Amino acid sequence: MNAEQRKRFEAVGKQAFIREEMIRLGFWPPSPEVAQQAEGAERELRALYDEMIVLRSEMTEVEAKITEAGDVPALLAEVRRKRIERVRAERIVRRERRVKEQAEKRAKDAEWRKRTIPYLGRGVSDALVYEGGDPEKTATLGLPALTTASDVAAAIGITESDLAWLTYHRGAATIDHYSRFTIPKKRGGVRVISSPKRRLRTAQSWVLSSVLSPVPVHDAAMAFRPGLSVADNAKRHQGQAIVLRIDLKDFFPSITLPRVRTLFRSFGYNGGVATLLALLSTEAPRVAATLDGARRFVAVGGRSLPQGACTSPAVTNVLCRKLDARLTGAAAAMGFIYTRYADDLVFSHPKSEAPVGMLLDLTRRIIADEGLTVNEEKTSVQRVQHRQTVTGLVVNGGAPRVSRENLRKFRAMLHQCERDGLPAVGERLGQDARAYASGYLAFIHMVDPAKASQIAASHPWLTRWEQKGT
């Protein structure tokens, strides 16, 4: 191979050089047919050869420059080092950007959770959606505009975390937001009273004054309304020939969380706000138990209106507007007067031949239709020749008054307090004797101030205790 051939060999490469030599020496193409078939490919190959020659020339120049620059392995190591440093720097930037994005995402999520409180326990969180509602209806009722959990918390005057703490539902909780105790019933058994503790009581007071109280109730509802008392309820039925009393069975426990939530939604609030207000107003019955060595308050039923919360009577008054309207209409159609004091329904009629049976049948159907149950054991028909009582007051024979029997029992209890001591009487009563005596004296004073003053004069210790305030 001469110098010219060697130069060509280096320019085009081994395979191309061999091909050119075979063509020059006549070994290719082997036949005219092959030459005709390969003509197009030959043109493409020649163009590629020309490009390859240029590239090989450039590569030779680069290699020469590298050689002139010095130690090739050292240069390659330097290039590799710089590339590694660049990759590491880019990785650090990406990591910092990712950490920043994650922090921003967590902060955004925390802010969203503060505003919405998206979960409040199993079985109560399905409607925690803070969209929709009817703001115009809320405004028409004169209620505060509430859209998010933050709105509710701010209106009450607490933080979102406090609101979540007060409303979170647990099957077994380490704390109980209520103080629970029992009081004896007149006909035997005990009634569980759930008194909210301070922080929950503050929240419930706001719900009562700002959300429940502005909503109008039916005129037949006599309980827990400003300016009305048991005496006002009794006056509606004084001097009547017939007094019919119907008691609703498990009244507060039958008003469950879903019904209360639906009530708040009917005010125009969205599902999330309505759920928060309903959780503040309801609670599950609980018993104290020791689980895994720790004291727990275990729910033994679903959430409903607790007897002892200030919101419970107001909720029932609003919730029973339809019931009161239907019973008022049914009663008026038969000549009866109707009132409701919590779960105590009272009908009265001036004539002894009034259709009591017809009214009873219709009333039972209406009550059942409204999702409530009659306590048949407490249903009574009281006629004028016997003592008629309405919310603890005698209504036949004049203005409502405390019965002589109840006055006698009260005086006997006061005598026992003076003879045996308040602690002993309190133990027999199952409650604080002084608180009971003061409360009943206030009840007498509401109906007959002169009688209450007479009793107080006979028992100065009670008067002095009252003056100190409770």
Coordinates of C-alpha atoms in Angstrom, one line a residue, residues 191 223-224 247-256 259 304-307 312-320 323-324 338 340-345 367 370-373 375:
R191 CA -82.6 10.7 84.7
A223 CA -90.5 26.0 77.3
F224 CA -87.2 27.8 77.5
D247 CA -95.6 12.8 77.3
L248 CA -93.0 12.1 74.5
K249 CA -90.8 9.1 75.2
D250 CA -87.0 9.6 75.3
F251 CA -87.5 13.1 73.8
F252 CA -84.0 14.4 73.8
P253 CA -82.3 11.0 73.0
S254 CA -84.6 10.6 70.0
I255 CA -83.3 13.8 68.5
T256 CA -80.2 12.4 66.8
R259 CA -81.8 15.4 62.5
S304 CA -78.2 12.9 70.3
L305 CA -79.4 16.0 72.3
P306 CA -77.9 15.8 75.9
Q307 CA -80.3 16.7 78.7
S312 CA -81.1 21.1 73.6
P313 CA -84.4 22.8 74.5
A314 CA -83.9 25.5 71.8
V315 CA -83.1 22.8 69.2
T316 CA -86.3 20.9 70.0
N317 CA -88.4 24.1 69.9
V318 CA -87.2 24.9 66.4
L319 CA -87.3 21.2 65.3
C320 CA -90.9 20.8 66.5
L323 CA -95.3 19.2 65.0
D324 CA -96.6 22.1 67.0
Y338 CA -102.7 23.0 72.7
R340 CA -96.0 22.0 74.5
Y341 CA -93.5 22.4 77.3
A342 CA -90.4 20.4 76.1
D343 CA -91.7 16.8 75.9
D344 CA -95.0 17.6 77.8
L345 CA -97.9 18.1 75.4
I367 CA -96.4 12.4 66.6
E370 CA -92.9 13.4 63.0
G371 CA -90.5 10.7 64.1
L372 CA -91.4 10.8 67.8
T373 CA -93.0 8.3 70.2
N375 CA -95.0 7.5 76.3

